[in-house]
Coordinates of C-alpha atoms in Angstrom, one line a residue:
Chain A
X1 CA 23.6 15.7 50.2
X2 CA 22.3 19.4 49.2
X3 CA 19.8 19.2 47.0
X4 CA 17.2 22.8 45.6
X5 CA 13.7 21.3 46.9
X6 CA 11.9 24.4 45.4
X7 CA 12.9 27.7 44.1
X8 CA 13.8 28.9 47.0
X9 CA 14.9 26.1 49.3
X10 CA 17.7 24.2 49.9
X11 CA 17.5 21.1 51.5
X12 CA 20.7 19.4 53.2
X13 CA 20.5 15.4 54.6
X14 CA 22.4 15.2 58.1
X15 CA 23.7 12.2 59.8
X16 CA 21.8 13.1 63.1
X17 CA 19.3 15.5 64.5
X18 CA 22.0 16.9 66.6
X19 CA 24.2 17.4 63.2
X20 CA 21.4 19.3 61.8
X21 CA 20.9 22.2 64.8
X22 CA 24.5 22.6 64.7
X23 CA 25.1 22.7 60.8
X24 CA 21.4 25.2 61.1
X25 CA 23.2 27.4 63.7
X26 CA 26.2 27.7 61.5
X27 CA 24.1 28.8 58.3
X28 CA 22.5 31.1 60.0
X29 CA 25.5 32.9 61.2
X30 CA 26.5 32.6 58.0
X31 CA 24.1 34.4 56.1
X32 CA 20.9 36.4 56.1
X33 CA 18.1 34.0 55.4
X34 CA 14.0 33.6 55.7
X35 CA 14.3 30.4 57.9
X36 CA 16.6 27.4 58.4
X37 CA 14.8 24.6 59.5
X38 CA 16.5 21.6 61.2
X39 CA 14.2 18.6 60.8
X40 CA 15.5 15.0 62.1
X41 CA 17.9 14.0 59.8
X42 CA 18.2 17.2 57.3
X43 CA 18.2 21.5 57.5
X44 CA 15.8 23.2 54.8
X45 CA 17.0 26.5 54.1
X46 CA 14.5 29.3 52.3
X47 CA 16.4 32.3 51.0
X48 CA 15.0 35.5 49.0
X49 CA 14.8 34.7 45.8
X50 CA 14.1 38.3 44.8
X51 CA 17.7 38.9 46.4
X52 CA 19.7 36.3 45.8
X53 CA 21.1 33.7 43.5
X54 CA 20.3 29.6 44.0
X55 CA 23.8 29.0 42.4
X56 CA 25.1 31.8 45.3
X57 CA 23.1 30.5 47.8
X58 CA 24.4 26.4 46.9
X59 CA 28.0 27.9 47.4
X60 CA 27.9 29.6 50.5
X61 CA 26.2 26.0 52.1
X62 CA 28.9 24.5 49.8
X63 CA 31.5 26.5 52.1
X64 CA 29.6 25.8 55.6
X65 CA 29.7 22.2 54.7
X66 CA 33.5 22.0 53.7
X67 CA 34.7 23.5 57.1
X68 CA 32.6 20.8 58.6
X69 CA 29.9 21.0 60.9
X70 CA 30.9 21.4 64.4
X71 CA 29.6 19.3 67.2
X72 CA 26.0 20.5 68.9
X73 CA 27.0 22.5 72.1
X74 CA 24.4 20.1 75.3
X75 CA 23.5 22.5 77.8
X76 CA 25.0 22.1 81.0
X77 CA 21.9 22.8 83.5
X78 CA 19.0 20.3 83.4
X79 CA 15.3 20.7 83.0
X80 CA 13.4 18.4 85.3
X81 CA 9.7 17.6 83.4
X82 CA 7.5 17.0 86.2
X83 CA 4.8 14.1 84.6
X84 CA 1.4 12.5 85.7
X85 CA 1.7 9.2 83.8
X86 CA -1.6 7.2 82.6
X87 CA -5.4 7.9 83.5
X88 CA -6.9 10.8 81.8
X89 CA -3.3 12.6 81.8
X90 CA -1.9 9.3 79.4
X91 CA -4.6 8.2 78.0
X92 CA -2.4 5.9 75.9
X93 CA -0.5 3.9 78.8
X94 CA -3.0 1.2 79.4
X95 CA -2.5 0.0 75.9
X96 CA 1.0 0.5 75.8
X97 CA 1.3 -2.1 78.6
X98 CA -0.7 -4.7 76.7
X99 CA 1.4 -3.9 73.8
X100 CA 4.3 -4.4 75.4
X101 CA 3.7 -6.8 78.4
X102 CA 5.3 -4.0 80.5
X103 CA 3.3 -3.1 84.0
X104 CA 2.3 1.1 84.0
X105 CA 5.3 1.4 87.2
X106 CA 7.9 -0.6 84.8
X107 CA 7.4 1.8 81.8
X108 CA 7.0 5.2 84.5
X109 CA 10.3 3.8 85.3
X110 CA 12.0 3.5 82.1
X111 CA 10.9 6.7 81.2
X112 CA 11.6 8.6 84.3
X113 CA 15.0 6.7 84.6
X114 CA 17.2 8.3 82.2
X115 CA 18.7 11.8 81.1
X116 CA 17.6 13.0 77.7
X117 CA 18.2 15.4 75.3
X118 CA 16.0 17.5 73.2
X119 CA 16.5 16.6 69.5
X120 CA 14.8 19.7 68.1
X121 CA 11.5 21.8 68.4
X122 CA 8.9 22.1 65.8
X123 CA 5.8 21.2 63.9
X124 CA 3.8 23.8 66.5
X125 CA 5.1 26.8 68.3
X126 CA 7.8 24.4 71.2
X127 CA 6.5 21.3 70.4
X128 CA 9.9 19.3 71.6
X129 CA 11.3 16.0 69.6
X130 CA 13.5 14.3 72.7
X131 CA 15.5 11.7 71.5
X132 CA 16.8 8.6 73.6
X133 CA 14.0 6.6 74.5
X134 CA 14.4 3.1 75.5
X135 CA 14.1 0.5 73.1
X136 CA 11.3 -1.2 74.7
X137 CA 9.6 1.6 74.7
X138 CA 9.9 2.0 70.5
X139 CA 6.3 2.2 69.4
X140 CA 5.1 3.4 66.1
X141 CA 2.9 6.3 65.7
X142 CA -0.9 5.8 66.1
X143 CA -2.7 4.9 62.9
X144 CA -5.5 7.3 63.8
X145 CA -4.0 10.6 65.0
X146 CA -6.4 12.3 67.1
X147 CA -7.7 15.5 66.5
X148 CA -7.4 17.3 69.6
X149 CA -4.1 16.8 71.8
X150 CA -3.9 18.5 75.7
X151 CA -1.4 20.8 76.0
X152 CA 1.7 19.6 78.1
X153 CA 0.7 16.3 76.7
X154 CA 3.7 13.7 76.2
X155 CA 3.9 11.2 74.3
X156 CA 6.2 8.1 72.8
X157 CA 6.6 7.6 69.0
X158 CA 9.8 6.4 66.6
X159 CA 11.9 6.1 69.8
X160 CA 11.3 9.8 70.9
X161 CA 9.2 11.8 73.4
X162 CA 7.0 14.4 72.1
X163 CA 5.9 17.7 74.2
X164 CA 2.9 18.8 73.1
X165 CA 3.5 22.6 74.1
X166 CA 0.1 23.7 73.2
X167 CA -2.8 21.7 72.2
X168 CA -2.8 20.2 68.3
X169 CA -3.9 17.2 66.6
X170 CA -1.2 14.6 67.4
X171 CA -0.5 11.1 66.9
X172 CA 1.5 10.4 69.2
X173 CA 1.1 7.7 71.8
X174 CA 0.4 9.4 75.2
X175 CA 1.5 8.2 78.3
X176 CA 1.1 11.6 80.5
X177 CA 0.6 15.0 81.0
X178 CA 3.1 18.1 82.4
X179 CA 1.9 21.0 84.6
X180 CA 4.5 23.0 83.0
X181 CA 3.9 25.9 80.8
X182 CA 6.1 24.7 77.7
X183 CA 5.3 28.1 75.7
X184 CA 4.0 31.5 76.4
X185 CA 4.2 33.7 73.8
X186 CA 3.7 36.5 76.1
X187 CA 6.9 35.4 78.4
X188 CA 10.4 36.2 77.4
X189 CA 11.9 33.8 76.1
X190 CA 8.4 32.5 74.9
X191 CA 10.4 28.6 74.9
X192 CA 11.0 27.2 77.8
X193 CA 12.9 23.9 75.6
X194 CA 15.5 24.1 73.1
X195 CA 17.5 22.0 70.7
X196 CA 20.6 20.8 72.9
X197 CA 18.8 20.8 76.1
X198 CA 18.8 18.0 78.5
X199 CA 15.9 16.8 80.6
X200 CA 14.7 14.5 82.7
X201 CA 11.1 13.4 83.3
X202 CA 9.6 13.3 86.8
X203 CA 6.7 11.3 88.1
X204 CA 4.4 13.5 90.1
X205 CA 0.9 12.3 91.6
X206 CA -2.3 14.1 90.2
X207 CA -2.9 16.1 93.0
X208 CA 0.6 17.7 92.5
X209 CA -0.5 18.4 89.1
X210 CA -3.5 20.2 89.7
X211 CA -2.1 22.2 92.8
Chain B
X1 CA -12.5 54.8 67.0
X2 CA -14.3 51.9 66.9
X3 CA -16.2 49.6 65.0
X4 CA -18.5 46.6 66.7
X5 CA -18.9 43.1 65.0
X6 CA -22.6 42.8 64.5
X7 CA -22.1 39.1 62.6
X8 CA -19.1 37.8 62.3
X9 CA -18.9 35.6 59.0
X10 CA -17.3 32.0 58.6
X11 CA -13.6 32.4 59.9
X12 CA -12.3 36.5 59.7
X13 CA -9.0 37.5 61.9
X14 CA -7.0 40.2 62.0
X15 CA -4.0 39.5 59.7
X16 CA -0.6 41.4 58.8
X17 CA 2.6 40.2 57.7
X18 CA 3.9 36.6 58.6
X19 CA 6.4 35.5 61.0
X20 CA 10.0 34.5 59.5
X21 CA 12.7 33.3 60.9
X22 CA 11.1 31.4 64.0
X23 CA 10.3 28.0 62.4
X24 CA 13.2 26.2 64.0
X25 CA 11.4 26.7 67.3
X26 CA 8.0 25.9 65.6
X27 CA 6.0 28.8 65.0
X28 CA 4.0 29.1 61.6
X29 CA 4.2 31.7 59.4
X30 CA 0.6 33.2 59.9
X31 CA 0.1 36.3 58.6
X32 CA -2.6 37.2 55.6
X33 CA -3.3 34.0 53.2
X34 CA -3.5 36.2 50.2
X35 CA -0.7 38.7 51.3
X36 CA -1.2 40.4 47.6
X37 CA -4.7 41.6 48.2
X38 CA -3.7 42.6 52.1
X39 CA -1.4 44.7 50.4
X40 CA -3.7 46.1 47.8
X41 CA -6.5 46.9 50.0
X42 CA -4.2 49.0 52.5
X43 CA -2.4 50.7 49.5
X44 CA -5.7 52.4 49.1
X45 CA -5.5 53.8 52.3
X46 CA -2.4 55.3 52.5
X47 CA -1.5 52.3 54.8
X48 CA 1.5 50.1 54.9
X49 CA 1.1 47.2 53.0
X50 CA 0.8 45.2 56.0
X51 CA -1.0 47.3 58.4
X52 CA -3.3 44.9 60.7
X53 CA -6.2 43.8 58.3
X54 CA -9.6 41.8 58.6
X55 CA -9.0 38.9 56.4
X56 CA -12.4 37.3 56.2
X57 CA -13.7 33.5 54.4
X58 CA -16.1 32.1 52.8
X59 CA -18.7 34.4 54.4
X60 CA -18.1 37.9 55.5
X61 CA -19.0 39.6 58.6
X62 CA -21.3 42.6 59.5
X63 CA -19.7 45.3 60.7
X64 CA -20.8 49.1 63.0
X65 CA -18.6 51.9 62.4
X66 CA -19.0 53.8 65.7
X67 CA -17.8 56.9 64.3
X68 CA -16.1 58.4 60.5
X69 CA -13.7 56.2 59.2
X70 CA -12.1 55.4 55.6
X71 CA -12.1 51.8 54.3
X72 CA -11.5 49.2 51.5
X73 CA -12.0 46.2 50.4
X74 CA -10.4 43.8 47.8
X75 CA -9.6 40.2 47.4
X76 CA -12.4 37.3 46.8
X77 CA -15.2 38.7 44.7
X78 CA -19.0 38.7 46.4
X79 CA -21.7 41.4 47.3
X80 CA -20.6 44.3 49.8
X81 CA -23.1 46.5 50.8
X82 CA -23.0 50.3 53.0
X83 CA -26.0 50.5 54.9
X84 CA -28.0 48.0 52.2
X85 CA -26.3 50.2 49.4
X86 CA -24.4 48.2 47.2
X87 CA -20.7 49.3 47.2
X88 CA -17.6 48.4 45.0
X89 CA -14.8 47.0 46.1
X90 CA -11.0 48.1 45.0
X91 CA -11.6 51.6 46.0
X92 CA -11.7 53.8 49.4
X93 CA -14.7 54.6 51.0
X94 CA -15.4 56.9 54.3
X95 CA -18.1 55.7 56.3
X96 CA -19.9 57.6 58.8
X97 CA -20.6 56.9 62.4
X98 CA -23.2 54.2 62.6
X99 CA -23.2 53.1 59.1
X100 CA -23.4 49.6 58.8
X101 CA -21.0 47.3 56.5
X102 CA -22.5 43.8 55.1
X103 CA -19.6 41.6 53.3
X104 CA -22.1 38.7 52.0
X105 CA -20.9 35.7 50.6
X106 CA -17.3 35.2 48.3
X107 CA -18.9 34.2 44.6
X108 CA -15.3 33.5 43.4
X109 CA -11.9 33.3 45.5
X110 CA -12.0 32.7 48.8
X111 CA -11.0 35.3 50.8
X112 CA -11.4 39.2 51.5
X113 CA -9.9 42.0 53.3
X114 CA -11.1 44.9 54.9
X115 CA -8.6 47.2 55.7
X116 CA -9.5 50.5 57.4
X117 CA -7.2 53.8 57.7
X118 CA -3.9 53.3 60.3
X119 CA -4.8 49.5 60.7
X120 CA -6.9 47.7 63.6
X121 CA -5.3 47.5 67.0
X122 CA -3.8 44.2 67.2
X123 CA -1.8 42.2 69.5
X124 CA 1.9 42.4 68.2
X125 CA 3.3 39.2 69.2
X126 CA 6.7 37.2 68.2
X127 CA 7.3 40.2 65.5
X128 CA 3.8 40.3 64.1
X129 CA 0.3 41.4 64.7
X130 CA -1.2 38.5 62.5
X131 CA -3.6 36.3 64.2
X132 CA -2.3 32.4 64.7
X133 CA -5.5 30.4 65.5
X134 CA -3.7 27.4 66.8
X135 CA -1.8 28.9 68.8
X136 CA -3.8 31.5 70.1
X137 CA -1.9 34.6 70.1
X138 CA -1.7 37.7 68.0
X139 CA -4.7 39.6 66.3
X140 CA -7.3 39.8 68.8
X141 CA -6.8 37.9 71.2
X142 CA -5.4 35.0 69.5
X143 CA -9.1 34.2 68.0
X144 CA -11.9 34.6 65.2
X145 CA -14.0 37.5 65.5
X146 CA -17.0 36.9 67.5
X147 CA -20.4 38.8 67.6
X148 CA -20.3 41.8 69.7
X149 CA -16.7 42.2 70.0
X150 CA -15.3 45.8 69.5
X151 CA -12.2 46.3 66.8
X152 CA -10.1 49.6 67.6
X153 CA -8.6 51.5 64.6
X154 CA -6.8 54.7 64.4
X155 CA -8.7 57.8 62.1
X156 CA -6.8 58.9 59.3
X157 CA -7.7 61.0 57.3
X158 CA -7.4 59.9 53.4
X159 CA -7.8 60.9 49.6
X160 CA -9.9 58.7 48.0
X161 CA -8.3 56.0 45.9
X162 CA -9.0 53.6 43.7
X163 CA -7.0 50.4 42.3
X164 CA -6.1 50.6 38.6
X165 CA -7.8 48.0 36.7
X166 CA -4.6 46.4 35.7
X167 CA -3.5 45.6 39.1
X168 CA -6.8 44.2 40.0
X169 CA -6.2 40.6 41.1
X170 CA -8.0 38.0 39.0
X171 CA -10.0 36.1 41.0
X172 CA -11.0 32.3 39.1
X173 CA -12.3 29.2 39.7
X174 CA -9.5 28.3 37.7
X175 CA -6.4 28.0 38.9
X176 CA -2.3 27.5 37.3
X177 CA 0.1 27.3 40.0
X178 CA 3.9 27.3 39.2
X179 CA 5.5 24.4 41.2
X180 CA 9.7 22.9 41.3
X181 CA 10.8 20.1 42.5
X182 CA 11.2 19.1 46.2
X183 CA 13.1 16.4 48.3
X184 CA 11.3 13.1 47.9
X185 CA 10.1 14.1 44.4
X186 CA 12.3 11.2 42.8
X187 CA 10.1 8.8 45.4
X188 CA 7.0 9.0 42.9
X189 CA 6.6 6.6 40.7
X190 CA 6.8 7.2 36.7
X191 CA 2.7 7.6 36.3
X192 CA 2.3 9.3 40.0
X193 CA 4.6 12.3 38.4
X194 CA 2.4 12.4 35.4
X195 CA -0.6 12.8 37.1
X196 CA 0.7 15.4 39.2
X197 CA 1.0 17.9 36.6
X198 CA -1.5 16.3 34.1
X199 CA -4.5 16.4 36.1
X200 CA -7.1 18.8 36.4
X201 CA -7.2 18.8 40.6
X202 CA -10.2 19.6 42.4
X203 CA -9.9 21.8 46.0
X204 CA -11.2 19.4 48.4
X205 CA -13.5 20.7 51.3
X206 CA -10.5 20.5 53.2
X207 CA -9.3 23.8 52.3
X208 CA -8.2 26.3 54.7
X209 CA -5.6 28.6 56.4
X210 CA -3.6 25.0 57.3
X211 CA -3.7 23.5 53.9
X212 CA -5.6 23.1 50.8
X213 CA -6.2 19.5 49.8
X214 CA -6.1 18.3 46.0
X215 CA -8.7 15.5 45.0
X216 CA -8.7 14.0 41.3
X217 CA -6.0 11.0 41.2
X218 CA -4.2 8.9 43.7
X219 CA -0.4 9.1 43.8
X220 CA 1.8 6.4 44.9
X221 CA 5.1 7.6 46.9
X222 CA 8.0 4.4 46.7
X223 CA 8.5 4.2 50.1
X224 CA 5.9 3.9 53.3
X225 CA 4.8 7.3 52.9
X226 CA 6.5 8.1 56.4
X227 CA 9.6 10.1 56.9
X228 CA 11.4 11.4 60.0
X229 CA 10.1 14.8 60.6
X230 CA 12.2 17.5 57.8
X231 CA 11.7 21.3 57.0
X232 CA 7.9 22.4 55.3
X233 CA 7.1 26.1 54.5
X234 CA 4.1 27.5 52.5
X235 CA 3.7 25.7 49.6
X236 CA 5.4 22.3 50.2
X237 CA 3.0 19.8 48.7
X238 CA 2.9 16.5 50.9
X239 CA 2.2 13.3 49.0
X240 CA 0.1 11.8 52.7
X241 CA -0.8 8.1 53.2
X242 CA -4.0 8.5 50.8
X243 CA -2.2 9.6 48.1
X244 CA -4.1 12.6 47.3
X245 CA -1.7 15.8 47.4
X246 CA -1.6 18.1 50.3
X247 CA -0.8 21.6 50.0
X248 CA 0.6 23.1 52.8
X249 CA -0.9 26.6 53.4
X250 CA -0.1 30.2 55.8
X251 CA -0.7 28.5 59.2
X252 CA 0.8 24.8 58.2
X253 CA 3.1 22.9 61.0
X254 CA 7.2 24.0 60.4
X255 CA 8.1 20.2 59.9
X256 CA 6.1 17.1 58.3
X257 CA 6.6 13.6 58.3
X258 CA 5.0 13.2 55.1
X259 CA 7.4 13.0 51.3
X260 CA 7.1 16.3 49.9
X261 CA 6.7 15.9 46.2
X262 CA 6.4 19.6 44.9
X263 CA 7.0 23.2 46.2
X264 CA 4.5 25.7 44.8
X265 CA 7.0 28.6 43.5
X266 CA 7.1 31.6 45.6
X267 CA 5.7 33.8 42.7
X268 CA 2.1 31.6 43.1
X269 CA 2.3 31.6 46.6
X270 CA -0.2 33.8 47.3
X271 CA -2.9 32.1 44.8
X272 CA -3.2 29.5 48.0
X273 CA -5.1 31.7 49.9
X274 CA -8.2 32.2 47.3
X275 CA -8.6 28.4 46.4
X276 CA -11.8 27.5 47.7
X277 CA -13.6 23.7 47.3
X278 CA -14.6 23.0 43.8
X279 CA -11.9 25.5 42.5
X280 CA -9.7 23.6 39.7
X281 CA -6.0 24.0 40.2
X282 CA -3.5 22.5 37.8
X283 CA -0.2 22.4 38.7
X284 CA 2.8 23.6 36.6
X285 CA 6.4 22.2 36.5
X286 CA 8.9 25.1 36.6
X287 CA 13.3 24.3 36.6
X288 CA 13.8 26.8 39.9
X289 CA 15.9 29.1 38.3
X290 CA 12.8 29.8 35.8
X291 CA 10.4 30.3 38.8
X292 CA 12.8 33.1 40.3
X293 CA 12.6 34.6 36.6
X294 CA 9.4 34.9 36.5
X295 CA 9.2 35.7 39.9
X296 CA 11.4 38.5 39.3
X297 CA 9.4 39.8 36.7
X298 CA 6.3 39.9 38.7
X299 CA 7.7 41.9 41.7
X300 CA 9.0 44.1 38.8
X301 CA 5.2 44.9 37.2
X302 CA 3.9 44.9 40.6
X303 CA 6.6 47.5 42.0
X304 CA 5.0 50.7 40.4
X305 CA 1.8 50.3 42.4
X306 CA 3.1 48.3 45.4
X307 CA 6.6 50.0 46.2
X308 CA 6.9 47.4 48.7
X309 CA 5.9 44.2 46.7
X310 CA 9.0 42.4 47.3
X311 CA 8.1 41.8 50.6
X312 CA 4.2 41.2 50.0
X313 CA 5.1 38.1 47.8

């Protein structure tokens, strides 16, 4: 569906997250835009208006859209996310337990135990949506968000991890912390995560974090 | 040259244009709140438009030229004074070393800027000097000015200047802001939309470089006010859990989980950054295609004094 959400956006509803990087890589090689924005299940586009036509701009996504969007390329290599679960790193994991009757080694376990893939990045600069979370590990998003977030913070939420690249108000459940510099805007590239990317978390002691 | 932060004020930064074309990897658009006035106060410098600019709130700083340098100041109206003289704003002024520069408090808007001849030094990061608080980076050092910290400028020599009254901004307590339709607009109910453009909102104290927040009636979204995560840019108005409507603003997140129930038109966009709490706003329902028209015709009055206006707004 491609709807005009403003007078300059267009906004386009996706089957899937990976659906919307791939049919957001293909506008933007497509055309010379402000930003295209993949969220999880939609792309907003924001053209210049000054420049350029809605009814022009609606049938060059018209075009994108009828050759079909292509499947999202995975990366081959994968990034290992080294993670202190619980304690002050995951503040949130104690709870989690009670909530789901789950010791703190059974969910470490869960989460360390499978391959992921990163959904998209947003909301602050590399903050990474990573989809494929186990199903007993499908917890809502906390009622209260907090107003201060760690960076390298991870958390659970809506069936997807969430890397808190820098620090940000968050409501996210947390479960742990990663030594690992998610975004330096002084490094090149300033991302170390990317839509397409597949990771794998990694239980590391405390110590290992802080050495 | 120099110049040394004696005070301050609330929240100044060093601001320039914003960063576009990076929110698919999350990073806000930044860059000065009121881009119109940026522009205006470095047109009287000989500057371009967004040459690295103090953007200061609320409360302005005081400021120590450390040696001759040309400056100017527009945006919010308040009290600016040269060594205690009182000084007008919308006009070029040379100040000599050690004068002192008192910015006292904005009376209406919210926001000014001091722009100073070649721009302040600034961190130029991911394509722009402006300052992202957040985050940390660009400006200096990623931050709010702090007392004692020394801003570094290049000396140009300029011809004095003044604005022309008729491309003064109005400032107001009283705001009309053009606004379309967005995604989940059809998820308001039938009174919710009426209120949205019938009431006479009130700027919450929640008003700043994130998002100005709209107090005056509750709106109920048909849904449970949740959404997976979709595309936001300045301007998006979020319809959160408390039903009172959120307008996102310069530094806002790239993607919200919130229905968004209006998009301020890119011709108002830059009215966000002068709202201040207590302001009125009321918000007007434009088809899209009639926003572009009339912003088209503002970039086209705006043209002769700003050359480069079509990409201040």
């Amino acid at each position: 569906v491609l709807t005009r959400c403003g007078d300059d956006l267009f906004s386009i509803t996706t089957e899937s997250p990976r659906d919307a990087q791939s049919l957001a890589r293909q506008l933007r090689a497509f055309g010379d835009w402000l930003d295209v924005i993949p969220g999880i299940d939609s792309v907003v586009l924001q053209f210049d208006a000054a420049m350029l036509d809605g009814d022009d701009v609606r049938q060059k996504i018209e075009s994108v859209l009828a050759a079909g969007i292509e499947p999202l390329e995975i990366s081959q290599s994968l990034v290992e996310i080294p993670v202190v679960y619980g304690g002050e790193y995951g503040p949130d994991l104690s709870a989690l337990c009670k909530a789901t009757g789950m010791s703190a080694d059974a969910v470490i376990a869960l989460h360390t135990g499978r391959e992921y893939t990163v959904d998209m990045v947003g909301f602050t600069p590399g903050f990474a949506f990573i989809g494929g979370l186990d199903e007993r590990l499908h917890v809502p998003r906390r009622k209260e968000p907090r107003q201060r977030v760690e960076a390298g913070s991870v958390g659970i939420a809506d069936g997807r991890s969430g890397l808190y690249a820098m620090a940000s108000p968050g409501g996210w459940t947390l479960i742990g912390r990663t030594p690992y510099k998610l975004f330096d805007p002084h490094a090149e590239p300033p991302f170390v995560l990317g839509a397409g990317m597949r990771v794998r978390f990694k239980a590391i002691s405390a110590g290992e974090f802080n050495g | 040259m120099t110049i040394t932060v004696i005070k301050p004020g609330l929240q100044s930064t060093i601001q320039s244009r914003p960063r576009v074309g990076l929110r698919h990897q999350g990073v806000p658009a930044s860059g000065a709140a009121d881009p119109l006035s940026l522009a205006l106060a470095n047109r009287l410098l000989g500057n371009v438009w967004d040459a690295p600019a103090l953007e200061v709130t609320l409360l302005g700083p005081k400021l120590r030229f450390e040696s001759e340098c040309a400056f100017a100041i527009t945006g919010a109206v308040g009290v600016v004074t040269l060594n205690g003289d009182e000084i007008q704003m919308h006009q070029s002024w040379m100040a000599s070393a050690g004068d002192e520069l008192a910015i006292g408090a904005a009376e209406v808007g919210a926001r000014m800027y001091i722009a100073v001849s070649g721009g302040f030094a600034a961190d130029n990061i991911l394509g722009s000097s402006s300052t992202n608080l957040q985050a940390g980076f660009g400006g200096l050092q990623g931050r709010a000015l702090l007392t004692g910290d020394v801003l570094r400028c290049e000396s140009v020599v300029v011809g004095s200047a003044r604005t022309p009254d008729e491309y003064r901004l109005p400032m107001s307590s009283s705001w009309a802001v053009r606004t379309c339709a967005a995604s989940e607009t059809h998820l308001l109910d039938e009174d919710s939309r009426d209120h949205l453009f019938n009431t006479n909102w009130v700027v919450a104290r929640r008003a700043d470089r994130m998002g100005v927040r709209l107090e005056g009636s509750k709106l109920t979204v048909s849904s449970d006010g949740r959404m997976p995560s979709a595309g936001v840019i300045p301007g998006t108005i979020q319809c959160p859990e408390d039903g009172s409507p959120y307008v996102l603003s310069i530094d806002s997140g790239t993607v919200g989980g919130y229905p968004r129930i209006a998009q301020v038109a890119r011709v108002d966009r830059h009215v966000l950054g002068q709202l201040r709490p207590g302001d009125h706003v009321r918000l007007l329902q434009r088809e899209p295609d009639d926003a572009v028209a009339e912003l088209r015709g503002k970039l086209a009055y705006w043209r002769e004094w700003l050359p480069d206006i079509d990409e201040v707004l």
